[in-house]
Amino acid sequence: MAAESIPSWQDLTNLKKRAADLQLCFSQAAQEMQSGGTPFSQALVEELATYREDFNQLRRKVQKFFSPQRQLRENSSLQDIERLLLKAEVANIPVWHHCIDLGCGVITPGGGKTSSPETEQKIGLPESLAGMTVLDVGAWDGFYSFAAEKRGAKRVLATDSFVWQSPDVGKGGFELARRVLNSQVEDMEIDVLDLSPEKVGVFDLVLLLGVLYHMRHPLLALDRVFSVTGKQLILETHVDMLNCERPAAAFYSGRELNNDPTNWFGPNALAVKGMLESAGFRDIKLVNTSQASGTCARMVFHAWR
Ligand SMILES: C[S@@+](CC[C@H](N)C(=O)[O-])C[C@H]1O[C@@H](n2cnc3c(N)ncnc32)[C@H](O)[C@@H]1O
């Protein structure tokens, strides 16, 4: 199903706005009538009739487009139409990594096991980010960027390169979620190794989640991340070699980790701490361990500048 062939989202957005405006006009007019004012104006009644006509036209268009199994009922609402359109757009994205609640009962089918609020709690995302600036490195569909915005961050920049530039994945999921959530999250396609204060600025909070083990040069990546961190870093990563009591890292030269050739290193907790320190971070705390299995686990660290 090609994106362009889905009936226009803009038509739906316009209708939603008109419905809200009409509702407001009618409730104001009803209040005026109660206090002895004139009945609804002819213009308002005509506007309602035109709105109904346009609404039915969109319903028929959407109806015609979708298969008979997903038919809209005669008395379907704008929300039913919106849900159907949204589901079609979501299905049109080749790969979803995040489960993002887009409203009207539609949650994106991410494979990355994200969901609110559990995932946000797991990484220890502060309850309030009011007035803060946040950089989400390797944002993919933007789950954490949108979460930061929801928690009051005044500016959020989502960056990525690998999947956004991949012809098999792309940036469509992030863009769709941003539009539907009416989000102001900014975006930039940039490699971790190209991050610098000159290119992106410096942010109060930097998120580096699920990215470190994808780095062929993890120490260099942490140096770059340090350079754009104003106050705090939240780092979530795969760890390995947990049976080793010294700082150590497993090296995956091929597809050893999750059959994914883009995974390079699995450091243990001591190594992560040492690597963060060598980049310049201090007050490093391990705040969460999950999915422990054999010598591996996922860990979350908080570090400060
Ligand atoms: C496992 S996903 C994690 C996505 C998200 N941060 C999360 O925790 O759910 C890894 C992300 O890192 C990105 N990535 C990998 N290598 C990168 C690089 N060199 N520069 C920027 N992003 C990179 C990928 O494109 C992908 O979005």
mmCIF file of C-alpha atoms and ligand atoms in Angstrom:
data_model
loop_
_atom_site.group_PDB
_atom_site.id
_atom_site.type_symbol
_atom_site.label_atom_id
_atom_site.label_comp_id
_atom_site.label_asym_id
_atom_site.label_seq_id
_atom_site.Cartn_x
_atom_site.Cartn_y
_atom_site.Cartn_z
ATOM 1 C CA MET A 1 0.000 0.000 0.000
ATOM 2 C CA ALA A 2 1.722 3.222 -1.123
ATOM 3 C CA ALA A 3 1.651 6.145 1.331
ATOM 4 C CA GLU A 4 0.307 8.597 -1.272
ATOM 5 C CA SER A 5 -2.704 6.427 -1.983
ATOM 6 C CA ILE A 6 -4.012 6.602 1.581
ATOM 7 C CA PRO A 7 -6.846 9.168 1.724
ATOM 8 C CA SER A 8 -5.611 12.569 2.771
ATOM 9 C CA TRP A 9 -4.659 13.082 6.402
ATOM 10 C CA GLN A 10 -4.957 16.796 5.760
ATOM 11 C CA ASP A 11 -8.686 16.428 4.948
ATOM 12 C CA LEU A 12 -9.150 14.716 8.282
ATOM 13 C CA THR A 13 -7.175 17.357 10.183
ATOM 14 C CA ASN A 14 -9.229 20.131 8.548
ATOM 15 C CA LEU A 15 -12.472 18.376 9.411
ATOM 16 C CA LYS A 16 -11.365 17.887 13.017
ATOM 17 C CA LYS A 17 -10.656 21.584 13.296
ATOM 18 C CA ARG A 18 -13.986 22.507 11.715
ATOM 19 C CA ALA A 19 -15.832 20.105 14.046
ATOM 20 C CA ALA A 20 -14.156 21.691 17.080
ATOM 21 C CA ASP A 21 -14.923 25.234 15.820
ATOM 22 C CA LEU A 22 -18.551 24.331 15.125
ATOM 23 C CA GLN A 23 -18.938 22.773 18.555
ATOM 24 C CA LEU A 24 -17.611 25.957 20.138
ATOM 25 C CA CYS A 25 -19.910 28.203 18.041
ATOM 26 C CA PHE A 26 -22.961 26.080 18.865
ATOM 27 C CA SER A 27 -22.246 25.994 22.585
ATOM 28 C CA GLN A 28 -21.688 29.786 22.647
ATOM 29 C CA ALA A 29 -24.922 30.326 20.677
ATOM 30 C CA ALA A 30 -26.798 27.966 23.021
ATOM 31 C CA GLN A 31 -25.589 29.958 26.031
ATOM 32 C CA GLU A 32 -26.678 33.223 24.408
ATOM 33 C CA MET A 33 -30.101 31.719 23.645
ATOM 34 C CA GLN A 34 -30.509 30.728 27.283
ATOM 35 C CA SER A 35 -29.931 34.295 28.335
ATOM 36 C CA GLY A 36 -32.584 35.537 25.911
ATOM 37 C CA GLY A 37 -30.480 35.886 22.746
ATOM 38 C CA THR A 38 -31.495 35.050 19.176
ATOM 39 C CA PRO A 39 -31.723 31.416 17.884
ATOM 40 C CA PHE A 40 -28.853 29.810 15.949
ATOM 41 C CA SER A 41 -28.002 31.892 12.903
ATOM 42 C CA GLN A 42 -28.824 30.577 9.437
ATOM 43 C CA ALA A 43 -25.116 30.820 8.554
ATOM 44 C CA LEU A 44 -24.203 28.511 11.436
ATOM 45 C CA VAL A 45 -26.867 25.961 10.482
ATOM 46 C CA GLU A 46 -25.640 26.045 6.859
ATOM 47 C CA GLU A 47 -22.060 25.592 7.980
ATOM 48 C CA LEU A 48 -23.086 22.513 9.938
ATOM 49 C CA ALA A 49 -24.807 21.067 6.847
ATOM 50 C CA THR A 50 -21.682 21.676 4.724
ATOM 51 C CA TYR A 51 -19.518 20.114 7.393
ATOM 52 C CA ARG A 52 -21.773 16.999 7.418
ATOM 53 C CA GLU A 53 -21.563 16.752 3.632
ATOM 54 C CA ASP A 54 -17.763 16.986 3.689
ATOM 55 C CA PHE A 55 -17.589 14.500 6.541
ATOM 56 C CA ASN A 56 -19.703 11.968 4.602
ATOM 57 C CA GLN A 57 -17.590 12.516 1.521
ATOM 58 C CA LEU A 58 -14.416 11.717 3.459
ATOM 59 C CA ARG A 59 -16.088 8.675 5.052
ATOM 60 C CA ARG A 60 -17.067 7.368 1.601
ATOM 61 C CA LYS A 61 -13.544 8.015 0.285
ATOM 62 C CA VAL A 62 -11.973 6.162 3.209
ATOM 63 C CA GLN A 63 -14.609 3.422 2.911
ATOM 64 C CA LYS A 64 -13.844 2.945 -0.762
ATOM 65 C CA PHE A 65 -10.126 2.791 -0.143
ATOM 66 C CA PHE A 66 -10.143 0.137 2.549
ATOM 67 C CA SER A 67 -11.028 -3.521 2.149
ATOM 68 C CA PRO A 68 -14.647 -4.544 2.881
ATOM 69 C CA GLN A 69 -13.539 -6.301 6.094
ATOM 70 C CA ARG A 70 -12.554 -2.959 7.589
ATOM 71 C CA GLN A 71 -15.727 -1.151 6.606
ATOM 72 C CA LEU A 72 -16.792 1.928 8.422
ATOM 73 C CA ARG A 73 -20.271 1.905 9.873
ATOM 74 C CA GLU A 74 -22.819 4.453 8.647
ATOM 75 C CA ASN A 75 -22.670 6.150 12.033
ATOM 76 C CA SER A 76 -18.877 6.116 12.265
ATOM 77 C CA SER A 77 -17.260 9.127 13.878
ATOM 78 C CA LEU A 78 -14.296 11.265 12.886
ATOM 79 C CA GLN A 79 -12.330 9.270 15.457
ATOM 80 C CA ASP A 80 -13.219 5.973 13.701
ATOM 81 C CA ILE A 81 -11.964 7.438 10.424
ATOM 82 C CA GLU A 82 -8.844 8.775 12.115
ATOM 83 C CA ARG A 83 -8.105 5.372 13.673
ATOM 84 C CA LEU A 84 -8.487 3.613 10.328
ATOM 85 C CA LEU A 85 -6.256 6.117 8.511
ATOM 86 C CA LEU A 86 -3.675 6.020 11.279
ATOM 87 C CA LYS A 87 -3.592 2.218 11.326
ATOM 88 C CA ALA A 88 -3.013 2.210 7.569
ATOM 89 C CA GLU A 89 -0.176 4.722 7.850
ATOM 90 C CA VAL A 90 1.423 2.781 10.703
ATOM 91 C CA ALA A 91 1.195 -0.446 8.666
ATOM 92 C CA ASN A 92 2.878 1.358 5.793
ATOM 93 C CA ILE A 93 6.113 1.859 7.781
ATOM 94 C CA PRO A 94 8.444 -1.061 6.961
ATOM 95 C CA VAL A 95 9.975 -1.513 10.443
ATOM 96 C CA TRP A 96 8.928 -0.150 13.837
ATOM 97 C CA HIS A 97 11.411 -0.357 16.715
ATOM 98 C CA HIS A 98 9.365 1.483 19.343
ATOM 99 C CA CYS A 99 5.866 0.991 20.720
ATOM 100 C CA ILE A 100 4.542 4.558 20.693
ATOM 101 C CA ASP A 101 1.012 5.370 21.781
ATOM 102 C CA LEU A 102 -0.307 7.573 18.977
ATOM 103 C CA GLY A 103 -3.743 8.025 20.531
ATOM 104 C CA CYS A 104 -7.141 6.798 19.258
ATOM 105 C CA GLY A 105 -6.152 3.318 20.408
ATOM 106 C CA VAL A 106 -3.236 2.987 17.977
ATOM 107 C CA ILE A 107 0.140 1.834 19.338
ATOM 108 C CA THR A 108 3.021 1.360 16.916
ATOM 109 C CA PRO A 109 4.101 -2.309 16.706
ATOM 110 C CA GLY A 110 7.715 -1.915 17.841
ATOM 111 C CA GLY A 111 9.972 -4.903 18.298
ATOM 112 C CA GLY A 112 12.187 -3.079 20.807
ATOM 113 C CA LYS A 113 10.027 -3.716 23.890
ATOM 114 C CA THR A 114 9.401 -0.081 24.747
ATOM 115 C CA SER A 115 6.295 1.083 26.517
ATOM 116 C CA SER A 116 5.341 3.933 28.796
ATOM 117 C CA PRO A 117 5.870 4.346 31.684
ATOM 118 C CA GLU A 118 7.881 1.170 32.451
ATOM 119 C CA THR A 119 10.656 1.809 29.943
ATOM 120 C CA GLU A 120 11.077 5.406 31.052
ATOM 121 C CA GLN A 121 11.288 4.239 34.672
ATOM 122 C CA LYS A 122 13.851 1.601 33.747
ATOM 123 C CA ILE A 123 16.291 4.188 32.397
ATOM 124 C CA GLY A 124 15.546 6.527 35.322
ATOM 125 C CA LEU A 125 14.286 9.373 33.156
ATOM 126 C CA PRO A 126 13.633 12.250 35.590
ATOM 127 C CA GLU A 127 9.902 12.838 36.249
ATOM 128 C CA SER A 128 10.287 16.482 35.296
ATOM 129 C CA LEU A 129 12.563 17.804 32.597
ATOM 130 C CA ALA A 130 10.976 21.240 32.765
ATOM 131 C CA GLY A 131 13.095 23.842 31.036
ATOM 132 C CA MET A 132 15.836 21.375 30.117
ATOM 133 C CA THR A 133 17.441 20.633 26.765
ATOM 134 C CA VAL A 134 17.707 16.975 25.776
ATOM 135 C CA LEU A 135 19.720 15.212 23.082
ATOM 136 C CA ASP A 136 18.579 11.697 22.132
ATOM 137 C CA VAL A 137 21.461 9.986 20.309
ATOM 138 C CA GLY A 138 20.374 7.065 18.124
ATOM 139 C CA ALA A 139 16.712 7.967 18.558
ATOM 140 C CA TRP A 140 15.238 5.643 15.862
ATOM 141 C CA ASP A 141 11.411 6.090 16.105
ATOM 142 C CA GLY A 142 11.867 8.689 18.853
ATOM 143 C CA PHE A 143 10.130 7.006 21.812
ATOM 144 C CA TYR A 144 12.537 8.584 24.339
ATOM 145 C CA SER A 145 12.591 11.951 22.560
ATOM 146 C CA PHE A 146 8.797 12.188 22.779
ATOM 147 C CA ALA A 147 8.918 10.994 26.403
ATOM 148 C CA ALA A 148 11.410 13.780 27.232
ATOM 149 C CA GLU A 149 9.204 16.346 25.522
ATOM 150 C CA LYS A 150 6.178 15.075 27.449
ATOM 151 C CA ARG A 151 8.116 15.547 30.677
ATOM 152 C CA GLY A 152 8.558 19.222 29.925
ATOM 153 C CA ALA A 153 11.915 19.508 28.131
ATOM 154 C CA LYS A 154 12.040 22.884 26.423
ATOM 155 C CA ARG A 155 14.080 21.555 23.510
ATOM 156 C CA VAL A 156 14.636 17.993 22.330
ATOM 157 C CA LEU A 157 16.923 17.025 19.467
ATOM 158 C CA ALA A 158 16.644 13.485 18.105
ATOM 159 C CA THR A 159 19.681 12.304 16.151
ATOM 160 C CA ASP A 160 20.384 9.114 14.266
ATOM 161 C CA SER A 161 22.200 7.992 11.168
ATOM 162 C CA PHE A 162 22.303 4.247 10.626
ATOM 163 C CA VAL A 163 18.618 3.270 10.499
ATOM 164 C CA TRP A 164 17.377 6.666 9.281
ATOM 165 C CA GLN A 165 19.670 6.335 6.277
ATOM 166 C CA SER A 166 18.849 2.694 5.650
ATOM 167 C CA PRO A 167 16.653 2.148 2.557
ATOM 168 C CA ASP A 168 15.027 -0.813 4.344
ATOM 169 C CA VAL A 169 14.070 1.132 7.470
ATOM 170 C CA GLY A 170 14.250 4.908 7.062
ATOM 171 C CA LYS A 171 12.925 7.765 9.128
ATOM 172 C CA GLY A 172 9.226 7.396 8.313
ATOM 173 C CA GLY A 173 8.279 6.020 11.742
ATOM 174 C CA PHE A 174 9.854 8.954 13.570
ATOM 175 C CA GLU A 175 8.248 11.462 11.203
ATOM 176 C CA LEU A 176 4.813 9.870 11.420
ATOM 177 C CA ALA A 177 4.897 9.740 15.230
ATOM 178 C CA ARG A 178 6.121 13.331 15.451
ATOM 179 C CA ARG A 179 3.309 14.571 13.200
ATOM 180 C CA VAL A 180 0.560 12.623 14.946
ATOM 181 C CA LEU A 181 1.783 13.563 18.428
ATOM 182 C CA ASN A 182 1.968 17.177 17.301
ATOM 183 C CA SER A 183 5.509 17.161 18.665
ATOM 184 C CA GLN A 184 8.141 19.886 18.380
ATOM 185 C CA VAL A 185 11.064 17.436 18.674
ATOM 186 C CA GLU A 186 13.809 18.479 16.255
ATOM 187 C CA ASP A 187 15.852 16.011 14.251
ATOM 188 C CA MET A 188 19.291 15.777 12.704
ATOM 189 C CA GLU A 189 20.904 12.989 10.734
ATOM 190 C CA ILE A 190 24.367 12.767 12.224
ATOM 191 C CA ASP A 191 26.747 9.980 13.177
ATOM 192 C CA VAL A 192 27.687 9.658 16.862
ATOM 193 C CA LEU A 193 31.315 10.223 15.900
ATOM 194 C CA ASP A 194 30.441 13.574 14.298
ATOM 195 C CA LEU A 195 28.734 15.007 17.407
ATOM 196 C CA SER A 196 30.341 18.238 18.596
ATOM 197 C CA PRO A 197 29.215 21.431 20.353
ATOM 198 C CA GLU A 198 29.700 23.276 17.037
ATOM 199 C CA LYS A 199 27.442 20.895 15.110
ATOM 200 C CA VAL A 200 24.646 20.185 17.593
ATOM 201 C CA GLY A 201 25.203 22.358 20.663
ATOM 202 C CA VAL A 202 25.463 21.288 24.308
ATOM 203 C CA PHE A 203 22.494 19.701 26.096
ATOM 204 C CA ASP A 204 21.561 19.460 29.781
ATOM 205 C CA LEU A 205 20.672 15.789 29.382
ATOM 206 C CA VAL A 206 22.015 13.357 26.793
ATOM 207 C CA LEU A 207 20.450 9.945 26.168
ATOM 208 C CA LEU A 208 22.664 7.233 24.718
ATOM 209 C CA LEU A 209 20.366 4.245 24.764
ATOM 210 C CA GLY A 210 21.105 0.979 23.010
ATOM 211 C CA VAL A 211 23.889 2.572 20.975
ATOM 212 C CA LEU A 212 27.279 1.983 22.673
ATOM 213 C CA TYR A 213 27.629 -1.680 21.653
ATOM 214 C CA HIS A 214 27.007 -0.661 18.012
ATOM 215 C CA MET A 215 30.171 1.466 18.101
ATOM 216 C CA ARG A 216 33.359 0.207 16.498
ATOM 217 C CA HIS A 217 35.142 2.958 18.392
ATOM 218 C CA PRO A 218 33.266 3.087 21.701
ATOM 219 C CA LEU A 219 35.801 5.281 23.527
ATOM 220 C CA LEU A 220 35.808 7.807 20.720
ATOM 221 C CA ALA A 221 31.990 7.747 20.739
ATOM 222 C CA LEU A 222 31.950 8.497 24.485
ATOM 223 C CA ASP A 223 34.433 11.357 23.957
ATOM 224 C CA ARG A 224 32.043 12.867 21.388
ATOM 225 C CA VAL A 225 29.046 12.336 23.667
ATOM 226 C CA PHE A 226 30.911 13.981 26.577
ATOM 227 C CA SER A 227 31.621 17.019 24.406
ATOM 228 C CA VAL A 228 27.875 17.688 23.956
ATOM 229 C CA THR A 229 26.788 16.849 27.524
ATOM 230 C CA GLY A 230 26.081 19.885 29.689
ATOM 231 C CA LYS A 231 25.102 18.067 32.877
ATOM 232 C CA GLN A 232 23.980 14.459 32.743
ATOM 233 C CA LEU A 233 24.237 11.376 30.567
ATOM 234 C CA ILE A 234 21.860 8.416 30.713
ATOM 235 C CA LEU A 235 23.533 5.402 29.119
ATOM 236 C CA GLU A 236 21.717 2.134 28.449
ATOM 237 C CA THR A 237 23.696 -0.712 26.972
ATOM 238 C CA HIS A 238 24.231 -4.385 26.448
ATOM 239 C CA VAL A 239 26.961 -5.702 28.761
ATOM 240 C CA ASP A 240 28.960 -8.948 28.686
ATOM 241 C CA MET A 241 31.874 -10.555 30.587
ATOM 242 C CA LEU A 242 30.028 -10.131 33.878
ATOM 243 C CA ASN A 243 31.912 -13.158 35.200
ATOM 244 C CA CYS A 244 35.164 -11.213 34.964
ATOM 245 C CA GLU A 245 36.172 -9.228 38.034
ATOM 246 C CA ARG A 246 38.367 -6.859 36.062
ATOM 247 C CA PRO A 247 37.269 -4.262 33.502
ATOM 248 C CA ALA A 248 36.848 -6.294 30.304
ATOM 249 C CA ALA A 249 34.894 -6.304 27.064
ATOM 250 C CA ALA A 250 33.808 -9.045 24.701
ATOM 251 C CA PHE A 251 34.634 -8.324 21.066
ATOM 252 C CA TYR A 252 32.089 -9.476 18.491
ATOM 253 C CA SER A 253 33.923 -9.663 15.194
ATOM 254 C CA GLY A 254 30.935 -11.139 13.375
ATOM 255 C CA ARG A 255 27.321 -11.883 14.211
ATOM 256 C CA GLU A 256 27.929 -13.362 17.671
ATOM 257 C CA LEU A 257 25.561 -10.948 19.391
ATOM 258 C CA ASN A 258 21.930 -11.348 18.267
ATOM 259 C CA ASN A 259 23.067 -12.366 14.785
ATOM 260 C CA ASP A 260 23.690 -8.656 14.135
ATOM 261 C CA PRO A 261 26.971 -7.657 12.461
ATOM 262 C CA THR A 262 26.543 -4.055 13.686
ATOM 263 C CA ASN A 263 27.267 -5.124 17.289
ATOM 264 C CA TRP A 264 30.931 -4.746 18.232
ATOM 265 C CA PHE A 265 31.630 -4.700 21.975
ATOM 266 C CA GLY A 266 30.058 -6.012 25.166
ATOM 267 C CA PRO A 267 31.927 -4.332 28.042
ATOM 268 C CA ASN A 268 31.266 -5.390 31.638
ATOM 269 C CA ALA A 269 30.051 -2.895 34.236
ATOM 270 C CA LEU A 270 33.578 -2.111 35.434
ATOM 271 C CA ALA A 271 34.665 -1.414 31.871
ATOM 272 C CA VAL A 272 31.658 0.832 31.190
ATOM 273 C CA LYS A 273 32.475 2.799 34.334
ATOM 274 C CA GLY A 274 36.144 3.088 33.341
ATOM 275 C CA MET A 275 35.271 4.109 29.791
ATOM 276 C CA LEU A 276 32.896 6.815 31.037
ATOM 277 C CA GLU A 277 35.569 8.085 33.442
ATOM 278 C CA SER A 278 38.170 8.169 30.720
ATOM 279 C CA ALA A 279 35.830 10.307 28.609
ATOM 280 C CA GLY A 280 35.563 12.785 31.505
ATOM 281 C CA PHE A 281 32.337 11.757 33.261
ATOM 282 C CA ARG A 282 32.126 11.538 37.067
ATOM 283 C CA ASP A 283 29.638 10.345 39.724
ATOM 284 C CA ILE A 284 28.878 7.279 37.630
ATOM 285 C CA LYS A 285 26.076 5.119 38.997
ATOM 286 C CA LEU A 286 24.657 1.812 37.839
ATOM 287 C CA VAL A 287 20.897 2.347 38.197
ATOM 288 C CA ASN A 288 19.323 -0.705 36.547
ATOM 289 C CA THR A 289 20.161 -4.237 35.450
ATOM 290 C CA SER A 290 17.752 -6.316 33.377
ATOM 291 C CA GLN A 291 17.608 -9.296 31.017
ATOM 292 C CA ALA A 292 20.534 -10.951 32.806
ATOM 293 C CA SER A 293 21.457 -14.175 31.045
ATOM 294 C CA GLY A 294 24.776 -16.046 31.278
ATOM 295 C CA THR A 295 27.581 -13.472 31.222
ATOM 296 C CA CYS A 296 25.327 -10.831 29.604
ATOM 297 C CA ALA A 297 22.693 -8.305 30.699
ATOM 298 C CA ARG A 298 21.363 -4.843 29.896
ATOM 299 C CA MET A 299 22.464 -2.058 32.221
ATOM 300 C CA VAL A 300 21.616 1.578 32.731
ATOM 301 C CA PHE A 301 24.215 4.056 34.015
ATOM 302 C CA HIS A 302 23.813 7.668 35.038
ATOM 303 C CA ALA A 303 26.884 9.867 34.740
ATOM 304 C CA TRP A 304 27.591 13.534 35.292
ATOM 305 C CA ARG A 305 29.895 16.065 33.791
HETATM 306 C C1 LIG B 1 19.231 -0.595 19.283
HETATM 307 S S1 LIG B 1 18.795 0.902 18.506
HETATM 308 C C2 LIG B 1 18.371 1.878 19.934
HETATM 309 C C3 LIG B 1 17.266 2.868 19.633
HETATM 310 C C4 LIG B 1 16.810 3.686 20.833
HETATM 311 N N1 LIG B 1 17.857 4.593 21.290
HETATM 312 C C5 LIG B 1 16.355 2.787 21.945
HETATM 313 O O1 LIG B 1 17.056 2.661 22.956
HETATM 314 O O2 LIG B 1 15.287 2.182 21.819
HETATM 315 C C6 LIG B 1 20.347 1.597 18.025
HETATM 316 C C7 LIG B 1 20.218 2.944 17.354
HETATM 317 O O3 LIG B 1 21.517 3.507 17.195
HETATM 318 C C8 LIG B 1 21.607 4.043 15.900
HETATM 319 N N2 LIG B 1 23.015 4.051 15.486
HETATM 320 C C9 LIG B 1 23.823 2.994 15.270
HETATM 321 N N3 LIG B 1 25.044 3.406 14.894
HETATM 322 C C10 LIG B 1 25.008 4.761 14.871
HETATM 323 C C11 LIG B 1 25.948 5.763 14.564
HETATM 324 N N4 LIG B 1 27.194 5.451 14.212
HETATM 325 N N5 LIG B 1 25.565 7.046 14.649
HETATM 326 C C12 LIG B 1 24.294 7.368 15.017
HETATM 327 N N6 LIG B 1 23.350 6.458 15.323
HETATM 328 C C13 LIG B 1 23.708 5.170 15.244
HETATM 329 C C14 LIG B 1 20.786 3.105 15.051
HETATM 330 O O4 LIG B 1 20.448 3.703 13.818
HETATM 331 C C15 LIG B 1 19.601 2.855 15.962
HETATM 332 O O5 LIG B 1 18.633 3.819 15.844
#
